[in-house]
Coordinates of C-alpha atoms in Angstrom, one line a residue:
X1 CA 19.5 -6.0 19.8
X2 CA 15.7 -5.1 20.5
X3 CA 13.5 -5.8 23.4
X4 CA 11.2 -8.3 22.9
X5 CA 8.0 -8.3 24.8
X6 CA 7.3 -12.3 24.8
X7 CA 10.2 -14.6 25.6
X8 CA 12.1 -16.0 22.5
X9 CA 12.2 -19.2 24.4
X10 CA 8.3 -19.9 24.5
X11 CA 8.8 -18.9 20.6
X12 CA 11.4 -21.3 19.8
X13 CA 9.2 -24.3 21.8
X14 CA 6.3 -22.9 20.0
X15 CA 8.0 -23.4 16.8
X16 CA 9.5 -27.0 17.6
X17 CA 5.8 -28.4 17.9
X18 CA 5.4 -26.6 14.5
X19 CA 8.6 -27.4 12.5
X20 CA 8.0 -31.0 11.1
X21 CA 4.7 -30.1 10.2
X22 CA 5.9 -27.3 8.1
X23 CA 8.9 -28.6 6.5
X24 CA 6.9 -31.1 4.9
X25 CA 4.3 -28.9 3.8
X26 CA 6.7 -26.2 2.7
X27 CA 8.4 -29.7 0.6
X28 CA 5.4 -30.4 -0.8
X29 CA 4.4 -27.0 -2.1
X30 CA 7.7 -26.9 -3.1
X31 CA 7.1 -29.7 -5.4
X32 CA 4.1 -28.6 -6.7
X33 CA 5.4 -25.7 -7.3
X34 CA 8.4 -26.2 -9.5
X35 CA 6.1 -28.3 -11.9
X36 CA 4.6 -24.6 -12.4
X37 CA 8.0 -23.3 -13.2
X38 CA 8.4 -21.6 -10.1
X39 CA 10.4 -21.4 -7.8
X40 CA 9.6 -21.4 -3.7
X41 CA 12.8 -20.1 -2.5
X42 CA 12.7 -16.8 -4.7
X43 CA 8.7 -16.3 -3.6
X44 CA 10.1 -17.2 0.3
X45 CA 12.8 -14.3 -0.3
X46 CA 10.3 -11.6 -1.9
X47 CA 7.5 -12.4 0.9
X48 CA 10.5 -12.0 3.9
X49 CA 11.4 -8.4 2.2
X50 CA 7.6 -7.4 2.0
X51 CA 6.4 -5.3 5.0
X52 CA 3.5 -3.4 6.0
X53 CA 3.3 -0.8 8.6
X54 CA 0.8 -0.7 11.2
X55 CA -1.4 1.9 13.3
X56 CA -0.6 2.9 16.3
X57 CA -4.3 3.7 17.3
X58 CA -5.2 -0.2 15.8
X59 CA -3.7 -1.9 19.1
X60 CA -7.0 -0.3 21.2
X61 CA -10.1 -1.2 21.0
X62 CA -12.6 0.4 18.4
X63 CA -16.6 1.4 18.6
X64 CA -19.1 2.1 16.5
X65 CA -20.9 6.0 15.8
X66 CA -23.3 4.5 19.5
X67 CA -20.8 3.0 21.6
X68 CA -17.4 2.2 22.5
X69 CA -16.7 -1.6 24.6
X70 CA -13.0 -1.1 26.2
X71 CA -11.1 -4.2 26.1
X72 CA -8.7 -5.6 28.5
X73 CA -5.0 -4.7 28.5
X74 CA -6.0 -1.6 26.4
X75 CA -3.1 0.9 25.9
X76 CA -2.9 3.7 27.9
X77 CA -0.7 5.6 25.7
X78 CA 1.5 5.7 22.7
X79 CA 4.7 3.8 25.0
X80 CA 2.0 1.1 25.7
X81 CA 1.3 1.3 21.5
X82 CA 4.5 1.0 20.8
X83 CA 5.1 -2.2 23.3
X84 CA 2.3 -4.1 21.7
X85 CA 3.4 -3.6 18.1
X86 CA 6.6 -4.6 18.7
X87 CA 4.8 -7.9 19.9
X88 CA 3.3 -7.9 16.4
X89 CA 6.9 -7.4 14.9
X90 CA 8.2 -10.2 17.0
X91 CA 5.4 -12.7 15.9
X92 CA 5.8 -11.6 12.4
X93 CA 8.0 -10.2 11.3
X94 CA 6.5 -8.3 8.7
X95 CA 5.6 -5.1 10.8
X96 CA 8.9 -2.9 11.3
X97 CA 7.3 0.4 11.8
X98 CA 4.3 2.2 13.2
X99 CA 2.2 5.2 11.6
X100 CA 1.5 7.9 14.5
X101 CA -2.1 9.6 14.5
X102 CA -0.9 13.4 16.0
X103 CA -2.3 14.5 18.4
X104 CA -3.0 10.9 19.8
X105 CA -0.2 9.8 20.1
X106 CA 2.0 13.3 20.4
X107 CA 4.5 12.9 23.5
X108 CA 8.9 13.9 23.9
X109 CA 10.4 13.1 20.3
X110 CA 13.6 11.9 21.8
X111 CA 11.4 9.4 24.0
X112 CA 9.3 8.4 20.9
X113 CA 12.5 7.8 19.2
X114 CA 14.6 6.0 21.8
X115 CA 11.5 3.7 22.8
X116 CA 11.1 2.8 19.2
X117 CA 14.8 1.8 18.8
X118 CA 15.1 -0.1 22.1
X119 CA 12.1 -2.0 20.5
X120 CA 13.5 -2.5 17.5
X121 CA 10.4 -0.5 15.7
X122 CA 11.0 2.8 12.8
X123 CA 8.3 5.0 12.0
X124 CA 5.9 5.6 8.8
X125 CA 4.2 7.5 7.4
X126 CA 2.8 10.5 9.6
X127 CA -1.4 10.6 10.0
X128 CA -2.5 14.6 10.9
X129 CA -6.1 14.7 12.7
X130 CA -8.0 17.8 11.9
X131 CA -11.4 15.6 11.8
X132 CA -11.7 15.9 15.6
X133 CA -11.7 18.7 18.5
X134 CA -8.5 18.2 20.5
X135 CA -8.2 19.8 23.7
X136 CA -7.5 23.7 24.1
X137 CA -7.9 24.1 20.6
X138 CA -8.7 27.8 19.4
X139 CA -11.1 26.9 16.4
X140 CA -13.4 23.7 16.0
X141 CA -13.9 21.6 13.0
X142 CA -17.3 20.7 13.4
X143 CA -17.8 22.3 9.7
X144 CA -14.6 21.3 8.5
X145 CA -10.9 22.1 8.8
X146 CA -9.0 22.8 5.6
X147 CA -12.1 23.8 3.5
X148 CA -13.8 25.8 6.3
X149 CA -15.2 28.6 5.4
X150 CA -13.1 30.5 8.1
X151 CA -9.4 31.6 7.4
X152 CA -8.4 31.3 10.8
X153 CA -9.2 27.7 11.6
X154 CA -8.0 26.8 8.1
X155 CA -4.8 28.2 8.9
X156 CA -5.0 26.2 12.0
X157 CA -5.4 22.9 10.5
X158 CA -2.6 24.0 8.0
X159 CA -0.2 24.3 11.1
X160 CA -1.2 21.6 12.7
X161 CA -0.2 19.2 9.3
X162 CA 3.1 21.1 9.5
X163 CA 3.8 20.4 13.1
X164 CA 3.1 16.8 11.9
X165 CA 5.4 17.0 9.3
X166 CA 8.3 18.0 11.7
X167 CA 7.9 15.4 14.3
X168 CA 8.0 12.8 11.7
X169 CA 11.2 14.5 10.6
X170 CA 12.6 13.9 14.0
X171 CA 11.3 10.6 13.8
X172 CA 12.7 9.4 11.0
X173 CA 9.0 9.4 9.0
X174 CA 9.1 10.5 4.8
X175 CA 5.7 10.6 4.1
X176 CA 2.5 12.7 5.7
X177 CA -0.9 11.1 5.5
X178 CA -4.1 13.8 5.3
X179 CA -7.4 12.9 5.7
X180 CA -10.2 14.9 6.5
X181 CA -13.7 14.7 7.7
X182 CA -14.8 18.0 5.7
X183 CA -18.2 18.1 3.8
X184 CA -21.6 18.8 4.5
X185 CA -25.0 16.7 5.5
X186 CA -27.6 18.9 3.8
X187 CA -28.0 20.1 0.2
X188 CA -27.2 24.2 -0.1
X189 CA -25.1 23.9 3.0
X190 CA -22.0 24.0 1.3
X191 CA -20.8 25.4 -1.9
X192 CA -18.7 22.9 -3.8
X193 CA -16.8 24.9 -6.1
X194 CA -15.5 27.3 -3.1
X195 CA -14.8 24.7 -0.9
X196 CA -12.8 22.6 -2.8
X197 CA -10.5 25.9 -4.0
X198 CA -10.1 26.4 0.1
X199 CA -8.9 23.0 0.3
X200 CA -7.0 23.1 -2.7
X201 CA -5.1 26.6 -1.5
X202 CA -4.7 25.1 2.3
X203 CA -3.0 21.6 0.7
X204 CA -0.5 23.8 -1.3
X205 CA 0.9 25.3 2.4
X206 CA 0.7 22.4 3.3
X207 CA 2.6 20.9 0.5
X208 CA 5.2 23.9 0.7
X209 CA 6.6 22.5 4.0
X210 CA 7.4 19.4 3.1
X211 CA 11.0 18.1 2.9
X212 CA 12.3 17.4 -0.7
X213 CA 12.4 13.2 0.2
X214 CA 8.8 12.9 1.8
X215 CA 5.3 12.6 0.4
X216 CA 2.2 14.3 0.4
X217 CA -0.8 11.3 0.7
X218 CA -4.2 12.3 0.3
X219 CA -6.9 9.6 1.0
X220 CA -10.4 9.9 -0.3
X221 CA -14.1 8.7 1.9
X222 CA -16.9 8.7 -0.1
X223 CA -18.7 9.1 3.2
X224 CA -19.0 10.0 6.9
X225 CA -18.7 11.7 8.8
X226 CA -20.4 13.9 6.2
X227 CA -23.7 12.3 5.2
X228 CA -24.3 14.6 2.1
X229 CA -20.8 15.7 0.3
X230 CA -17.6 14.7 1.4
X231 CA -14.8 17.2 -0.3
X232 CA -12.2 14.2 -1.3
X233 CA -15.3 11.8 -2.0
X234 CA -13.4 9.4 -4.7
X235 CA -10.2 8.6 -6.3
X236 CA -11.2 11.1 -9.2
X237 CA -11.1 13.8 -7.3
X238 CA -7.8 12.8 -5.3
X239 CA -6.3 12.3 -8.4
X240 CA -6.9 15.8 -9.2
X241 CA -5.5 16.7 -5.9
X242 CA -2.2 14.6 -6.4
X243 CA -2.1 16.5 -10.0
X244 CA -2.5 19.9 -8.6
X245 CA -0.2 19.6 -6.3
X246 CA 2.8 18.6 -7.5
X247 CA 5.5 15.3 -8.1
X248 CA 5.4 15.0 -4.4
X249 CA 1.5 14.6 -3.9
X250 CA 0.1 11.3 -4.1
X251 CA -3.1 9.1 -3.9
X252 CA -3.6 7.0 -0.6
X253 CA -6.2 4.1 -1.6
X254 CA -8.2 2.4 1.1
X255 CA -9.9 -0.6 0.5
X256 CA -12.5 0.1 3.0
X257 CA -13.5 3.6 1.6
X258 CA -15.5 2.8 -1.3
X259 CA -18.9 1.5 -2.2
X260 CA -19.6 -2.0 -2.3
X261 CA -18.9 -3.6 -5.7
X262 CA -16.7 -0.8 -6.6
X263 CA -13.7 -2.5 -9.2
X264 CA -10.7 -1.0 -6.6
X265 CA -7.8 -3.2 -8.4
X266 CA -8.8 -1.1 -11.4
X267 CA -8.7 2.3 -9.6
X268 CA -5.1 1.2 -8.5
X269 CA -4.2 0.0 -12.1
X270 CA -5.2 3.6 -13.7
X271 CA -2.8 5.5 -10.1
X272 CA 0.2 3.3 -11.3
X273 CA -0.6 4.0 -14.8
X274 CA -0.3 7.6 -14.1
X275 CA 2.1 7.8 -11.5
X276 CA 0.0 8.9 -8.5
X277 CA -0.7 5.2 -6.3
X278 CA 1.4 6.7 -3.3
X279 CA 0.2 3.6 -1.2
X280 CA -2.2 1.9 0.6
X281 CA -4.6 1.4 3.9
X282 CA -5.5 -2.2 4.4
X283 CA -8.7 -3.4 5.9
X284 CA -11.8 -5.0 4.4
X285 CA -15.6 -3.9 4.8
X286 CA -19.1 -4.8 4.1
X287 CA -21.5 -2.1 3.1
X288 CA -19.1 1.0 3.9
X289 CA -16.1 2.0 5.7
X290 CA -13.1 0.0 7.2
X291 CA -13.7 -1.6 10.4
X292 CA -13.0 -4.9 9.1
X293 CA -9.4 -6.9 9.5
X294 CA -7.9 -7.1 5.7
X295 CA -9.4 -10.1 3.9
X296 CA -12.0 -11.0 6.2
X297 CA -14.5 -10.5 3.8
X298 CA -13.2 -10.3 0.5
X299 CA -9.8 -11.8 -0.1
X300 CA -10.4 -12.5 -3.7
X301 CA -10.2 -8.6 -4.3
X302 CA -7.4 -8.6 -2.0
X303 CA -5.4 -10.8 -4.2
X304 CA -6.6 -8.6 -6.9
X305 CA -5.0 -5.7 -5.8
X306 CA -1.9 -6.8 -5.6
X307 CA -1.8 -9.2 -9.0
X308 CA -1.5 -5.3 -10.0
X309 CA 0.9 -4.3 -7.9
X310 CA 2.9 -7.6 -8.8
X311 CA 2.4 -6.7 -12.5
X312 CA 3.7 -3.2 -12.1
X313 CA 7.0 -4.8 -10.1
X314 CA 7.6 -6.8 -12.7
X315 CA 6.8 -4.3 -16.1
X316 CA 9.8 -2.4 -13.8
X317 CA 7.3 0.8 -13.7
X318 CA 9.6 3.7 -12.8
X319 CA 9.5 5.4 -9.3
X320 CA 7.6 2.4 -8.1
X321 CA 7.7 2.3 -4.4
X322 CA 3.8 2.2 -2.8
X323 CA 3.5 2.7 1.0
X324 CA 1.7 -0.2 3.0
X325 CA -0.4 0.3 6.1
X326 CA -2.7 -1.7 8.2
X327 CA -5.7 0.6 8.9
X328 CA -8.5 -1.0 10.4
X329 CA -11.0 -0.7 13.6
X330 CA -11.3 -4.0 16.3
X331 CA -14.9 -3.8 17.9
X332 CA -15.0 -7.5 18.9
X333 CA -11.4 -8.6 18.7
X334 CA -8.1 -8.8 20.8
X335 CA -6.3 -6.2 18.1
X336 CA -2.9 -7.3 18.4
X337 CA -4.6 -10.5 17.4
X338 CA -6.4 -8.9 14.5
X339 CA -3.1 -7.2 13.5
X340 CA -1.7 -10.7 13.0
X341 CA -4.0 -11.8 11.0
X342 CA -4.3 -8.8 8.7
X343 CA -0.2 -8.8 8.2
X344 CA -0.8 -12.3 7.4
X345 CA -3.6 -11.8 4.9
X346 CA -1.9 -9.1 3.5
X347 CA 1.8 -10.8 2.6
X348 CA -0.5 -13.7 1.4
X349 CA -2.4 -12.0 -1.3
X350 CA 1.4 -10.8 -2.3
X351 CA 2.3 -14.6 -2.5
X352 CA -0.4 -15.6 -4.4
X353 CA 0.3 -13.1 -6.6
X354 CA 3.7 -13.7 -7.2
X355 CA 3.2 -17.2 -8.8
X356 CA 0.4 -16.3 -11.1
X357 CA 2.0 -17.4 -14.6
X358 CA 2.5 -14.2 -15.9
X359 CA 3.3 -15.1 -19.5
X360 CA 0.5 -17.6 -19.7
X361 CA -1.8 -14.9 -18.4
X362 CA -0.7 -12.6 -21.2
X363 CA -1.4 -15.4 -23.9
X364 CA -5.0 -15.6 -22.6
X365 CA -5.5 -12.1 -22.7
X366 CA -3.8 -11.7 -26.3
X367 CA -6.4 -14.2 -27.0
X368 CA -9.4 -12.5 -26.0
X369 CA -9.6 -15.8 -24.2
X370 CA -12.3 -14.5 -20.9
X371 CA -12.3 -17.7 -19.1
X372 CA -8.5 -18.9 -19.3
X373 CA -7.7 -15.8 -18.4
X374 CA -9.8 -16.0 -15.1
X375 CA -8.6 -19.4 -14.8
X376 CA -4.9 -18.5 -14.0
X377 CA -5.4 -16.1 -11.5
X378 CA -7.6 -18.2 -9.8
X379 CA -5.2 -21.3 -9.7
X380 CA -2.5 -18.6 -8.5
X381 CA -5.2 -17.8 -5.5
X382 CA -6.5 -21.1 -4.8
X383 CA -2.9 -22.1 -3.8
X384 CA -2.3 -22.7 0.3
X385 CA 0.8 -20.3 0.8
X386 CA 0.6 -20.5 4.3
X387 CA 4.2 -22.5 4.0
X388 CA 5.4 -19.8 2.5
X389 CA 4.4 -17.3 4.8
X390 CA 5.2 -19.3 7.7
X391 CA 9.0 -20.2 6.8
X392 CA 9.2 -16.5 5.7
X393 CA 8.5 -15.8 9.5
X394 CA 10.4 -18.8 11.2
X395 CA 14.0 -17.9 9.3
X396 CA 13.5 -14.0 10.1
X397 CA 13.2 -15.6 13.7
X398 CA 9.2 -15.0 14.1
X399 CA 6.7 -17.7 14.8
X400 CA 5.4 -20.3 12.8
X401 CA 1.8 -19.9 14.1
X402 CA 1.9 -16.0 15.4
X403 CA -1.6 -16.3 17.1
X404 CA -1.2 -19.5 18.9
X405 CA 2.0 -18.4 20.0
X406 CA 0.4 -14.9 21.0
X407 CA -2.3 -16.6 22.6
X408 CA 0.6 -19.5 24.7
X409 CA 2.3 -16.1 26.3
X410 CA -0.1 -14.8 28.1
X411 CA 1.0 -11.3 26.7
X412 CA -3.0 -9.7 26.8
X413 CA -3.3 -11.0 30.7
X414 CA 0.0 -9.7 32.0
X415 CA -0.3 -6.5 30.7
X416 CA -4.2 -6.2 31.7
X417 CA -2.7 -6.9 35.3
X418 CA -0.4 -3.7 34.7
X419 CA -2.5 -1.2 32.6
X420 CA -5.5 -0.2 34.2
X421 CA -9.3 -0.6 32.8
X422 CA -10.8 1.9 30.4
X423 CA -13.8 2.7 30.9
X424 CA -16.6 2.5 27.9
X425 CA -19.8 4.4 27.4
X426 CA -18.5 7.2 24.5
X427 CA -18.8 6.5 20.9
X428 CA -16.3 6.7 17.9
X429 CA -13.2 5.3 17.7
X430 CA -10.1 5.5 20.1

């Protein structure tokens, strides 16, 4: 049985205050429902078997490119990480395992392992950093890491992906997750053609060393930290990555990595159509980036996304099995808090998804008819789900209200009393 970091007791009188409430709501959707032809308990059961996997480095606090603002209780390593996701598992229940960053979070596999079981935690998909300096490092990669101009530090960041790829083996992991920071701020500084055959050449080691039941996920930034070019700049170009590669190679979509107004459910309908969606990084942003918690801004285009991951699930698209992460910066925010919400978010776009009326949606579209069309999905979104979600967590033995529960522990005070206070003042994120 796993450790749990708040007492099942305070969850259990938590969820009392909450239970009436809820069974009559969940009855009345219920109802509403099934004059739609559907059916709540098969949407409760899909939602309870939906999970997403969060990031280790999203339990500490954020900052911006000018400062960073240490919050309390802050995690002073990855066995700290581990204890607070396992909070967000328990509230939940929708988080069972955590994606490492390496070197960040790099300590004894068997102690990673063992902590993660006593917890009741697995572990995703692997994330390699060659977009920083780490300590003791023989080459930099202030002008990039697997398209720098230099073999040496290219075959650095190569083995660094590969040590990656074998602590995740230990761990359990089947997937490895490369991003890089590599591109250029001025015009002339970099040649586009050469750089992107370094890459290209340093991904196939890469992608040589992987086992024959993991993935290769490549994510694409149209921006920073490179101001000018970014070598993996859109899903174009990953797509030609994932192609090059081999079956194996997949595209990573993040829904904070593109420019505003950009049509990203389409981008994800042309990956499945192709075979090359590997999976997903979950967050929601304004004018760039993904610093945002998922569906704080746009949950519309949330929703979106998955009405085409929902259609792909049901059209029974071969070899469908997407990866789903959390990814996603907390400036202002407790993040175990934000974590919540964005697991939250995220199973309820899937909801709402699952009881768009498919076959009426079809008709429309057969039809040419634009606004019936639009219609349906949005009677599928405008739907409260929150039953839903919440029974999903209460039979799987998490909380009705995971935040209010969070917040009646006193979880972020006692362990602000045992971890001591980071201290602020750098920049970037943790």
């Amino acid at each position: 049985m796993a450790e749990f970091r708040i007492a099942t007791d305070l969850v259990a009188a938590e969820n009392d205050k909450r239970a009436a409430a809820l069974k009559s709501d969940y009855e009345a959707l219920g109802a509403t429902l099934s004059r739609r032809g559907v059916d709540i308990e098969a949407v409760t059961k899909k939602v309870s078997e939906f999970f997403v996997a969060v990031p280790s480095w999203g339990v500490g606090t954020g900052g911006t490119r000018f400062a960073r603002f240490p919050g309390t209780g802050e995690p002073r390593g990855i066995f700290d990480k581990l204890d607070d996701c396992a909070v967000i598992q328990q509230l939940t229940r929708a988080t069972p395992k955590v994606s490492l960053h390496i070197p960040w979070d790099k300590a004894d596999v068997k102690e990673l392992k063992a902590k993660g079981e006593a917890l009741g935690l697995g572990f995703d998909a692997m994330n390699s950093n060659t977009f920083s300096d780490a300590p003791g490092q023989a080459h930099s990669y202030k002008f990039g890491s697997l398209s720098h101009v230099d073999a040496a530090t290219r075959a650095q960041a190569v083995e660094h992906n590969i040590e990656c790829i074998e602590i995740g083996k230990a761990l359990g992991s089947k997937a490895l997750t490369v991003w890089i920071g590599d591109g250029s701020n001025f015009p002339g500084q970099s040649n586009f053609t050469k750089a992107f055959e370094r890459y290209l050449a340093a991904m196939a080691d890469i992608y040589k060393a992987l086992p024959d039941d993991w993935r290769l996920f490549s994510e694409h930034k149209m921006y920073e930290p490179a101001f000018y070019s970014t070598i993996v700049q859109d899903w174009g170009t990953n797509y030609l990555i994932a192609q090059t590669l081999g079956p194996k190679a997949h595209c990573l979509v993040d829904l904070g990595h593109h420019a505003p107004n950009t049509n990203i459910e389409m981008i994800v309908a042309r990956l499945i159509q192709f075979g090359k969606l590997g999976g997903f990084h979950f967050n929601d942003s304004k004018y760039g980036d993904d610093d945002l918690d998922a569906g704080a801004i746009e949950p519309y285009r949330l929703f979106l996304v998955f009405n085409e991951l929902v259609d792909a699930e049901r059209r029974g698209v071969n070899d469908f099995n997407p990866a789903h992460m959390i990814d996603q910066s907390h400036n202002v925010t407790d993040p175990i808090e934000s974590l919540i919400s964005s697991a939250n978010e995220i199973r309820r776009a899937y909801a709402q998804a699952l009881i768009v009326d498919r076959k009426a949606l079809a008709e429309y579209q057969d039809a040419n008819d634009a606004l019936m069309a639009s219609e349906t999905l949005k009677r599928a979104y405008r739907a409260d789900v929150e039953p839903i979600l919440a029974e999903a967590r209460r039979r799987a033995g998490g909380a009705i209200d995971p935040v209010a529960t969070y917040r009646a522990s006193g979880y972020r005070q006692k362990v602000a009393g045992e971890r001591p206070a980071s201290v602020g003042g750098s920049g970037g994120i943790i």
